[in-house]
Tab-separated table of C-alpha atoms in Angstrom:
chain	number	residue	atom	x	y	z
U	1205	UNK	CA	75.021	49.159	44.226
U	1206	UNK	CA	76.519	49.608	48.101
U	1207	UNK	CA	76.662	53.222	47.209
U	1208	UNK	CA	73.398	53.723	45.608
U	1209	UNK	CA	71.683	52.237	48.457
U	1210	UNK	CA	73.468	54.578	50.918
U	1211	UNK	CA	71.432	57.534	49.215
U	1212	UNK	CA	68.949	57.435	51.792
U	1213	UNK	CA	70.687	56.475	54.415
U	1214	UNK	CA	72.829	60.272	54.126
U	1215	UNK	CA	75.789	58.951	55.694
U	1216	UNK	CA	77.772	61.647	57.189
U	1217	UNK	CA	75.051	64.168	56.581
U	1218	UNK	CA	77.587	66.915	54.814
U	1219	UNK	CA	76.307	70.172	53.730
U	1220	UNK	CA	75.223	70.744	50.268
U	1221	UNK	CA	78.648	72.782	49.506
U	1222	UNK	CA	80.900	69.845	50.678
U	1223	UNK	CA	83.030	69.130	47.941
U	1224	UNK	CA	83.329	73.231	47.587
U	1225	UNK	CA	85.135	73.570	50.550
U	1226	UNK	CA	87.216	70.255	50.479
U	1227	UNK	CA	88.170	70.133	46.490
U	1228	UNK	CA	90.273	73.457	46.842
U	1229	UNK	CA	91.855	72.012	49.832
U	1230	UNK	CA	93.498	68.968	47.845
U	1231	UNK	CA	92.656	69.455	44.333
U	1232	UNK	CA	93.205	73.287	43.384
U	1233	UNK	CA	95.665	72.550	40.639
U	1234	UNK	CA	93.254	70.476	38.483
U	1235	UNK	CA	90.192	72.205	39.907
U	1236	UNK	CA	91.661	76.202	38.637
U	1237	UNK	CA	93.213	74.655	35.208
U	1238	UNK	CA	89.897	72.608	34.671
U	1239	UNK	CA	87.625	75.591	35.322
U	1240	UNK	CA	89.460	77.624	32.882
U	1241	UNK	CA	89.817	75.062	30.510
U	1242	UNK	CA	85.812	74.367	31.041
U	1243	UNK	CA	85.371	77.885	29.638
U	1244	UNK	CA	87.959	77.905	26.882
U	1245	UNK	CA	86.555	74.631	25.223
U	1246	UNK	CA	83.177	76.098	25.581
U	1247	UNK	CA	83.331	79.315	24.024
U	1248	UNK	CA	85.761	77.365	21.091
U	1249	UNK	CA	84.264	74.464	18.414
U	1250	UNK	CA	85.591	71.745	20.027
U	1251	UNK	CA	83.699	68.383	20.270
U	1252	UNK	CA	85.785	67.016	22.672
U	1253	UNK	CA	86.729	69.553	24.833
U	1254	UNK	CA	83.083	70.728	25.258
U	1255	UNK	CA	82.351	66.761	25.951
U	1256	UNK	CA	84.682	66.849	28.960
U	1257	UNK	CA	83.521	70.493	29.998
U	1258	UNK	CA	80.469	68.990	30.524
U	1259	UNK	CA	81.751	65.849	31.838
U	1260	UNK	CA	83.458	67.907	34.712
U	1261	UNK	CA	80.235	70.288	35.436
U	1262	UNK	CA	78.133	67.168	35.323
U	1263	UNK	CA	79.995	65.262	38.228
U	1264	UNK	CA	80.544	67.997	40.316
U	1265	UNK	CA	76.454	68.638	40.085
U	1266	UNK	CA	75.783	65.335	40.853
U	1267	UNK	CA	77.955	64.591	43.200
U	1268	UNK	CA	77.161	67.356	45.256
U	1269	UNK	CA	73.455	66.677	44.590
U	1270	UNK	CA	73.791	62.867	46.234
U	1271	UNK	CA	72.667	62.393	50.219
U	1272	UNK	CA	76.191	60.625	50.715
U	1273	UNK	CA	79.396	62.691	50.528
U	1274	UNK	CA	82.575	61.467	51.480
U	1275	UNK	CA	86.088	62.511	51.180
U	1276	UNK	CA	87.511	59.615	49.454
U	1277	UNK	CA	84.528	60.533	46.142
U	1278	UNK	CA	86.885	63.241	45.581
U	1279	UNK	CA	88.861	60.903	43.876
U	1280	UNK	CA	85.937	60.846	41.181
U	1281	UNK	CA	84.737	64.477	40.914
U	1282	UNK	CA	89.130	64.904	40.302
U	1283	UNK	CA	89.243	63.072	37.427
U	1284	UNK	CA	87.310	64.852	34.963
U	1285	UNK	CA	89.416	68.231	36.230
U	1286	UNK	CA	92.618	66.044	35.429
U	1287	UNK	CA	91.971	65.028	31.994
U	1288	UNK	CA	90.638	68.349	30.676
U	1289	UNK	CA	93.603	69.992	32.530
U	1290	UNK	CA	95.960	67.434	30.644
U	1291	UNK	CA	94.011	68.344	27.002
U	1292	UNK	CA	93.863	72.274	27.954
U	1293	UNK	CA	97.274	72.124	28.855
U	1294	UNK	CA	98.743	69.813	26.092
U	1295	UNK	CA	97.340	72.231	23.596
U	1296	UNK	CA	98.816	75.511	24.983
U	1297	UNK	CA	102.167	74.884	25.845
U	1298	UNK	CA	103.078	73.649	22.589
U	1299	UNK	CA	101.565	76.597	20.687
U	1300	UNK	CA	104.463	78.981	22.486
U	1301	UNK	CA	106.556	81.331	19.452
U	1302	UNK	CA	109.762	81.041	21.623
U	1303	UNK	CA	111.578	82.481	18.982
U	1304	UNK	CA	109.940	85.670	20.181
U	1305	UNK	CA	111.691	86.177	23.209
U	1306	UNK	CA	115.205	85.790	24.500
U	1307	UNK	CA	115.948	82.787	26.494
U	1308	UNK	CA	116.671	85.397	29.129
U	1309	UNK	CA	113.274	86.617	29.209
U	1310	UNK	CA	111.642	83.404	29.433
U	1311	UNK	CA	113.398	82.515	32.419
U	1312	UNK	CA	112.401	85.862	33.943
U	1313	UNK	CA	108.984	85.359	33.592
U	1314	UNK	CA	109.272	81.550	34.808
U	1315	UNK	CA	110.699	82.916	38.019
U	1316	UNK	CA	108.880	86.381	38.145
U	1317	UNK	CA	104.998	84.493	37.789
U	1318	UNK	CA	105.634	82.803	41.355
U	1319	UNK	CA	106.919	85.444	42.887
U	1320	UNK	CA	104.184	87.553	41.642
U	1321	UNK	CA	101.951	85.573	43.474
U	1322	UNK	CA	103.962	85.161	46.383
U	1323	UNK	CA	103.805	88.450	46.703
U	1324	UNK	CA	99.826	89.407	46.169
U	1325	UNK	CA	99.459	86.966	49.058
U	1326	UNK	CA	101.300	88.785	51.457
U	1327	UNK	CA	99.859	91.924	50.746
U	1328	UNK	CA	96.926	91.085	50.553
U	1329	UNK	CA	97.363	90.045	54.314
U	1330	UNK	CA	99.968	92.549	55.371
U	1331	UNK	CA	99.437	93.400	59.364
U	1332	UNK	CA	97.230	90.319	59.958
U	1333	UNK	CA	98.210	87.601	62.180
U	1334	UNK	CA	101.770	87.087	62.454
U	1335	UNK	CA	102.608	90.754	59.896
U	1336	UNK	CA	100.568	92.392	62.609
U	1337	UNK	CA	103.905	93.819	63.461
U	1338	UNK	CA	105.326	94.249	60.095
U	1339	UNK	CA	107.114	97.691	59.468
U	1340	UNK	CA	106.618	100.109	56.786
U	1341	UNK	CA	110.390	99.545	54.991
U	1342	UNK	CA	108.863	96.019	54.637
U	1343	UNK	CA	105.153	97.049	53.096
U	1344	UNK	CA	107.176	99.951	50.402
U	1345	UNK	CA	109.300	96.854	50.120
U	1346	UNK	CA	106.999	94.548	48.660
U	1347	UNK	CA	104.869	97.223	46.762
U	1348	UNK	CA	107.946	98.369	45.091
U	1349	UNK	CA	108.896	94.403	44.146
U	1350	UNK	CA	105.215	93.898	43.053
U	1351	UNK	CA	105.325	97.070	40.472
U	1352	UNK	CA	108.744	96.202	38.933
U	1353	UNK	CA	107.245	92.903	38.322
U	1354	UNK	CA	104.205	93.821	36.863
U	1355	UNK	CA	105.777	96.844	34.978
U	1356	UNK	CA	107.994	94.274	33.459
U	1357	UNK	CA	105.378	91.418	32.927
U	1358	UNK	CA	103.211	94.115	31.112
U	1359	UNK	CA	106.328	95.432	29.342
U	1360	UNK	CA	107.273	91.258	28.034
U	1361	UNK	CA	103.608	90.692	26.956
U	1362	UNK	CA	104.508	93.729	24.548
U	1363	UNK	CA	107.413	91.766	23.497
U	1364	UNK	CA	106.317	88.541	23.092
U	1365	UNK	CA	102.467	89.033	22.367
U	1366	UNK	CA	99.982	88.672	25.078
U	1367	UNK	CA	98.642	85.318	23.450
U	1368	UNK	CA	102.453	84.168	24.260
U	1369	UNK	CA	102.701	85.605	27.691
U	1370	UNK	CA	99.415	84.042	29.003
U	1371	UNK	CA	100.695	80.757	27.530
U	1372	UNK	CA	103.589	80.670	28.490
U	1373	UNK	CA	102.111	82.230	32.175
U	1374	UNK	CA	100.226	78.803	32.644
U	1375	UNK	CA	104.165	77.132	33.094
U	1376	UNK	CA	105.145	78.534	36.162
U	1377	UNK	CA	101.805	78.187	37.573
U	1378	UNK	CA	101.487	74.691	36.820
U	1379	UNK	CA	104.972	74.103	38.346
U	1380	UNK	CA	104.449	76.109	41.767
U	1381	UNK	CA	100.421	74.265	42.319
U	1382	UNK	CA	102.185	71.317	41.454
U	1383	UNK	CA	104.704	71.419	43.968
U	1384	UNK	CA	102.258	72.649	46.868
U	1385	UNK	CA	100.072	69.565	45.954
U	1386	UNK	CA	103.143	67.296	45.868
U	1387	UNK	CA	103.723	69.266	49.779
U	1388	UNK	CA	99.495	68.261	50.525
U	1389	UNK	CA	99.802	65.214	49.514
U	1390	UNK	CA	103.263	64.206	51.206
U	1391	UNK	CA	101.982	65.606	54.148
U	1392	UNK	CA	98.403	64.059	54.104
U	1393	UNK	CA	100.131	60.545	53.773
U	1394	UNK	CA	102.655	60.312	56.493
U	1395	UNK	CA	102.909	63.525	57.993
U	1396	UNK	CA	99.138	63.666	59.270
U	1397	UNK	CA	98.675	60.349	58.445
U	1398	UNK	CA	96.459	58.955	61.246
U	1399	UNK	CA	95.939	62.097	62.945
U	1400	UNK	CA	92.648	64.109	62.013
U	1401	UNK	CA	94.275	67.401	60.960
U	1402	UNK	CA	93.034	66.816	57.667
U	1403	UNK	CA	89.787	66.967	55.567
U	1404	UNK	CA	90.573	63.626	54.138
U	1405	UNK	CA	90.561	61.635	57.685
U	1406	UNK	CA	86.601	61.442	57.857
U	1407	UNK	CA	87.126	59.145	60.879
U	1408	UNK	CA	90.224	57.262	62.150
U	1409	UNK	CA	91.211	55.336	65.126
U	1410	UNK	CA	93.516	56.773	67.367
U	1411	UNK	CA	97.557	56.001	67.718
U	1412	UNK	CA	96.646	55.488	71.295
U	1413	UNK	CA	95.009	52.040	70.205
U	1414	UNK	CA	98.172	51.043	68.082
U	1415	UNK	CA	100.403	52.118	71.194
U	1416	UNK	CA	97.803	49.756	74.132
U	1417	UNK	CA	98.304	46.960	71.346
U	1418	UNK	CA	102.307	47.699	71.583
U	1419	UNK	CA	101.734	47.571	75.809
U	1420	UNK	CA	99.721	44.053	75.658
U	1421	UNK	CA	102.220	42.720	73.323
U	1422	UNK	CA	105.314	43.405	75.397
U	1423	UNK	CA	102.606	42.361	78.417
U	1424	UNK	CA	101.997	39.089	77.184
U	1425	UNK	CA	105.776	38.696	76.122
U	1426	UNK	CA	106.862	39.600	79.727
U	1427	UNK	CA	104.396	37.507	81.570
U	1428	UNK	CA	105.025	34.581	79.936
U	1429	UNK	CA	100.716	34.375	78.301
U	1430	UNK	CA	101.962	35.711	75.124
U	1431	UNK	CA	98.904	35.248	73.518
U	1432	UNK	CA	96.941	34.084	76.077
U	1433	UNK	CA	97.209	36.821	78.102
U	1434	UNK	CA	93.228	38.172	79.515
U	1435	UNK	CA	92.019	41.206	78.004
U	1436	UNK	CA	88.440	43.293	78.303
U	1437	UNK	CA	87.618	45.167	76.175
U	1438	UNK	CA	84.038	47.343	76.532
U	1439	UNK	CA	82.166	46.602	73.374
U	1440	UNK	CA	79.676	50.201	73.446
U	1441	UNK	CA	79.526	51.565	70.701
U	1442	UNK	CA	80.905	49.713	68.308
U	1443	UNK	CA	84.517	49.709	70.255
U	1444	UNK	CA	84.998	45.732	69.538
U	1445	UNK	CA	86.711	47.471	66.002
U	1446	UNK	CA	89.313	47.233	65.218
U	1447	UNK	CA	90.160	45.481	68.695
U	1448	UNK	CA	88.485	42.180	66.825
U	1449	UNK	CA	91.846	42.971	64.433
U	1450	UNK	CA	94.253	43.694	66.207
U	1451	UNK	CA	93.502	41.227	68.919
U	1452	UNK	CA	92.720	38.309	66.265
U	1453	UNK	CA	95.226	35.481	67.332
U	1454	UNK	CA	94.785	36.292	71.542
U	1455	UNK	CA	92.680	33.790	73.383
U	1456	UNK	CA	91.636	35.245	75.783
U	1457	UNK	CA	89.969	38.599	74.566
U	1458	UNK	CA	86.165	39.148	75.992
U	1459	UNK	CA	83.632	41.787	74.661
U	1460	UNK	CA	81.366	42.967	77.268
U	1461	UNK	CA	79.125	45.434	77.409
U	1462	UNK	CA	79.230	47.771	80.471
U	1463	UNK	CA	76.257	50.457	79.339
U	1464	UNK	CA	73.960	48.405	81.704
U	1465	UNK	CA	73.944	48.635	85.540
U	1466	UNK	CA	77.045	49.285	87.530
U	1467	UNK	CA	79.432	46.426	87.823
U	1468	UNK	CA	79.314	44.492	90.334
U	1469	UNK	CA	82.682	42.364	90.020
U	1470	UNK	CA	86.025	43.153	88.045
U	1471	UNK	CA	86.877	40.700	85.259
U	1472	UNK	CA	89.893	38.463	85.810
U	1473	UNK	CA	91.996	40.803	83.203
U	1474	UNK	CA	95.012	42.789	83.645
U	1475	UNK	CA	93.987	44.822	80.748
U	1476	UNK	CA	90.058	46.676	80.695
U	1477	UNK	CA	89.132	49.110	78.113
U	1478	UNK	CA	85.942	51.057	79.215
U	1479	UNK	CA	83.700	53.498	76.500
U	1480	UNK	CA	83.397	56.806	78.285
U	1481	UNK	CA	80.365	57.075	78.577
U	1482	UNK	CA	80.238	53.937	81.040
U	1483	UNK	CA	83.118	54.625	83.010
U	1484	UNK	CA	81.317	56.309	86.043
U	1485	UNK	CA	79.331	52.628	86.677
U	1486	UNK	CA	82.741	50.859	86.578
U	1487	UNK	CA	84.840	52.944	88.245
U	1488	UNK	CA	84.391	52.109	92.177
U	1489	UNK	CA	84.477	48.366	90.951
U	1490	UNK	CA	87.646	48.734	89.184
U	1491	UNK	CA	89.663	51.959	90.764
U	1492	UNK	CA	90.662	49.933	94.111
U	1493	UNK	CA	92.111	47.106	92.196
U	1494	UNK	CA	93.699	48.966	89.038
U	1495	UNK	CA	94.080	52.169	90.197
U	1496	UNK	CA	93.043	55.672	88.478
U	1497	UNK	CA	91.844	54.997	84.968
U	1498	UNK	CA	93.871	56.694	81.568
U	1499	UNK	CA	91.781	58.712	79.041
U	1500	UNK	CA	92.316	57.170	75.727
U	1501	UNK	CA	91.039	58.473	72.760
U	1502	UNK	CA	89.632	55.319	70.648
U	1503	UNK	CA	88.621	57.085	67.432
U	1504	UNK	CA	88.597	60.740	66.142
U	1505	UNK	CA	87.747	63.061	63.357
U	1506	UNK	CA	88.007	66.500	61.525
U	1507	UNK	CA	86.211	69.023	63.451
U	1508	UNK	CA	83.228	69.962	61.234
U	1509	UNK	CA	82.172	72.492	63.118
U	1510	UNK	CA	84.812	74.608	60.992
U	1511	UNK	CA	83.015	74.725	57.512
U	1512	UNK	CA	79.581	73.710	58.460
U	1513	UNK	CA	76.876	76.680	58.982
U	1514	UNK	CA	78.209	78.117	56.655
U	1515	UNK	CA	75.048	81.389	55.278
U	1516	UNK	CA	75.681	83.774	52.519
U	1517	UNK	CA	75.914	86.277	55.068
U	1518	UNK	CA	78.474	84.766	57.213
U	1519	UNK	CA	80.482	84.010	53.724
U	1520	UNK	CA	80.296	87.717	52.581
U	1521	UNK	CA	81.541	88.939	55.572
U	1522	UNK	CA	84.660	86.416	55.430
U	1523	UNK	CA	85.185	87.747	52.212
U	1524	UNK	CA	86.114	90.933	53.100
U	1525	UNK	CA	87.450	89.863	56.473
U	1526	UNK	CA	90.996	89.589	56.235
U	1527	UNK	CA	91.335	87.837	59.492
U	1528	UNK	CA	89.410	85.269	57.744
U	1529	UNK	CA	91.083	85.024	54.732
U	1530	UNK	CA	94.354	84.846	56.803
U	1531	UNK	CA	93.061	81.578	58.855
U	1532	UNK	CA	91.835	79.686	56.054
U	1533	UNK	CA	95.307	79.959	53.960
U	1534	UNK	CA	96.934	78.811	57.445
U	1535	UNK	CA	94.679	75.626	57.690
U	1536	UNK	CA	95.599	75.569	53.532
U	1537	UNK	CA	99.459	76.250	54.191
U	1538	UNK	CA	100.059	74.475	57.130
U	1539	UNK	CA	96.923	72.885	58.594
U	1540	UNK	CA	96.833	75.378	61.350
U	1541	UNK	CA	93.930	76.319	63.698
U	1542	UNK	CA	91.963	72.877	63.997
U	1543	UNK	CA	94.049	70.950	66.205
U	1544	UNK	CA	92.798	71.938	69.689
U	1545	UNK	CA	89.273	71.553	67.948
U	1546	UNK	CA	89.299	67.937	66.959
U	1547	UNK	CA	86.750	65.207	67.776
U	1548	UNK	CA	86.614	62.131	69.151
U	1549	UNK	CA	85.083	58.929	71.132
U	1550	UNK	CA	87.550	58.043	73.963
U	1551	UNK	CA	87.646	55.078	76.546
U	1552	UNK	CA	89.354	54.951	79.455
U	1553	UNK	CA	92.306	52.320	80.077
U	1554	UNK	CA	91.969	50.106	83.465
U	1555	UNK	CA	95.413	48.624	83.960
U	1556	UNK	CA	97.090	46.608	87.177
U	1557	UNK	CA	99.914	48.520	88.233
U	1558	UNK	CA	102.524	46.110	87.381
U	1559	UNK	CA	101.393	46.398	83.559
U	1560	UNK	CA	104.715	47.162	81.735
U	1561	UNK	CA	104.603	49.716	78.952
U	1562	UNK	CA	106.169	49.268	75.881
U	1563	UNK	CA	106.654	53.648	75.652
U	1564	UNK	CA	108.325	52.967	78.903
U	1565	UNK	CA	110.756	50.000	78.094
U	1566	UNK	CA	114.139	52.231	77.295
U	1567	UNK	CA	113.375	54.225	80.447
């Protein structure tokens, strides 16, 4: 009901294409098997795979269709993709003749399908970015590699049948996409885990709250207040979260709000959190007493600005912009090229000078 009721409302206004641009980013094994699979069970008689063809075209449609897209509906538009992927995949692995090829062979191909790939990719971006200096030996190199690969993938399908090739094929892709999404999703959970580099962090408070709440602990602990210890927090905003949280069992803890005239007296607090946007009406109040104030980033999010815009002219000329191609597989790779671009809503951190700091208590 919460989210049908949110329809109007548009929260987080996302382009129409949303869940085209994050879907490869976290989902590309299930999302290329399923869109093959989508076609195979279409084209063939079956009742069941043509149910969850549809199934999978039907909740990517609607889901892109609905006012409110998040990251976290991803988890719905996957599933479909997963269980045809499981069917698709269940059904052409076991149809393999291995008795048509030598055990050798299979292995070659196991190991030769990656490296195939491996390959394409860096010629297809040979000289850009960081191979902008890459030598000739190294360009015949791979070329060479690529056609003794291909000459002998063409030259095993002839072997084996190309039924049994492509079938077979479908192993060795699995196993690489399946180890690159084990590698996203490692990385996406602890890795990146609180810090916006990723598509999946729509918005997340800031380690610099977790690390003031480590300073007014040891605080409290060293003054003797514990818990009782004074503490100020600006409430603009919507900055009282997830300070009501954190600072749930302290006594002392008031939420004003300072977007109104200047202030005219400091509060009795050793600790004052100030939104940003208020700090110039505090700051001749507060400066003499606590000293210069510390930017402090209180929440922050995925820059948008890199996939929103986006016109069918700007994305035919990234298509044949290899620049292009070669920043979006290091944002896919490595989750490169956003981090000086990230967003957020900061306060700034009024503190008497004789506030210890937990960062600083080995020192």
């Amino acid at each position: 009901g919460y989210w049908i009721a949110q329809q109007d409302v548009a929260r987080g206004n996302q382009p129409w294409y949303y869940y085209f641009v994050i879907t490869p980013v976290y989902e590309f094994l299930p999302l290329l098997f399923g869109i093959i699979a989508a076609v195979y069970y279409t084209r063939r008689k079956d009742t069941f795979g043509r149910f969850l063809a549809y199934w999978v075209v039907a909740t990517f449609v609607l889901y892109t269709v609905a006012s409110e897209k998040m990251p976290w509906l991803l988890v719905n538009i996957s599933l479909p993709l997963i269980v045809i992927t499981g069917k698709f995949l269940g059904e052409t692995i076991p149809r393999i003749e291995w008795r048509k090829g030598a055990p050798a062979a299979w292995l070659s191909l196991l190991v030769g399908v990656p490296l195939a790939i491996i390959i394409l990719w860096r010629l297809a971006l040979f000289g850009v970015g960081d191979d902008a200096d890459s030598g000739l030996l190294l360009l015949v190199g791979l070329l060479t590699i690529m056609f003794l690969l291909v000459a002998g993938g063409v030259f095993m399908a002839i072997r084996v049948g190309r039924g049994n090739f492509v079938a077979f094929a479908t192993i060795p892709v699995f196993l690489l996409l399946m180890a690159l999404s084990i590698r996203t999703g490692l990385t996406a959970s602890f890795r990146n885990g609180d810090t916006p580099l990723e598509m999946l962090v729509y918005t997340q408070t800031s380690p610099d709250v977790t690390q003031l709440m480590r300073d007014i602990a040891k605080a409290g602990a060293d003054s003797g207040e514990e818990q009782a210890l004074s503490i100020t927090i600006d409430q603009t905003s919507g900055f009282t979260w997830p300070w009501a949280w954190y600072l749930r069992d302290y006594t002392r803890v008031n939420y004003p709000s300072y977007s109104g005239s200047t202030l005219e007296q400091a509060p009795d607090s050793p600790v004052v959190v100030v939104h940003s946007n208020n700090q110039a009406k505090v700051d001749d109040t507060l400066s003499p007493i606590y000293g210069d104030a510390e930017l402090i980033k209180h929440r922050w999010w995925f820059p948008e600005s890199t996939y929103r815009d986006v016109t069918v002219v700007k994305l035919l000329k990234g298509a044949v912009d290899r620049k292009a191609w070669r920043s979006v597989m290091d944002y896919w790779l490595y989750r490169e090229g956003v981090a000086d671009r990230i967003g957020s809503e900061n306060a700034y951190l009024y503190v008497l000078p004789d506030f210890p700091r937990a960062s600083n208590a080995d020192d």
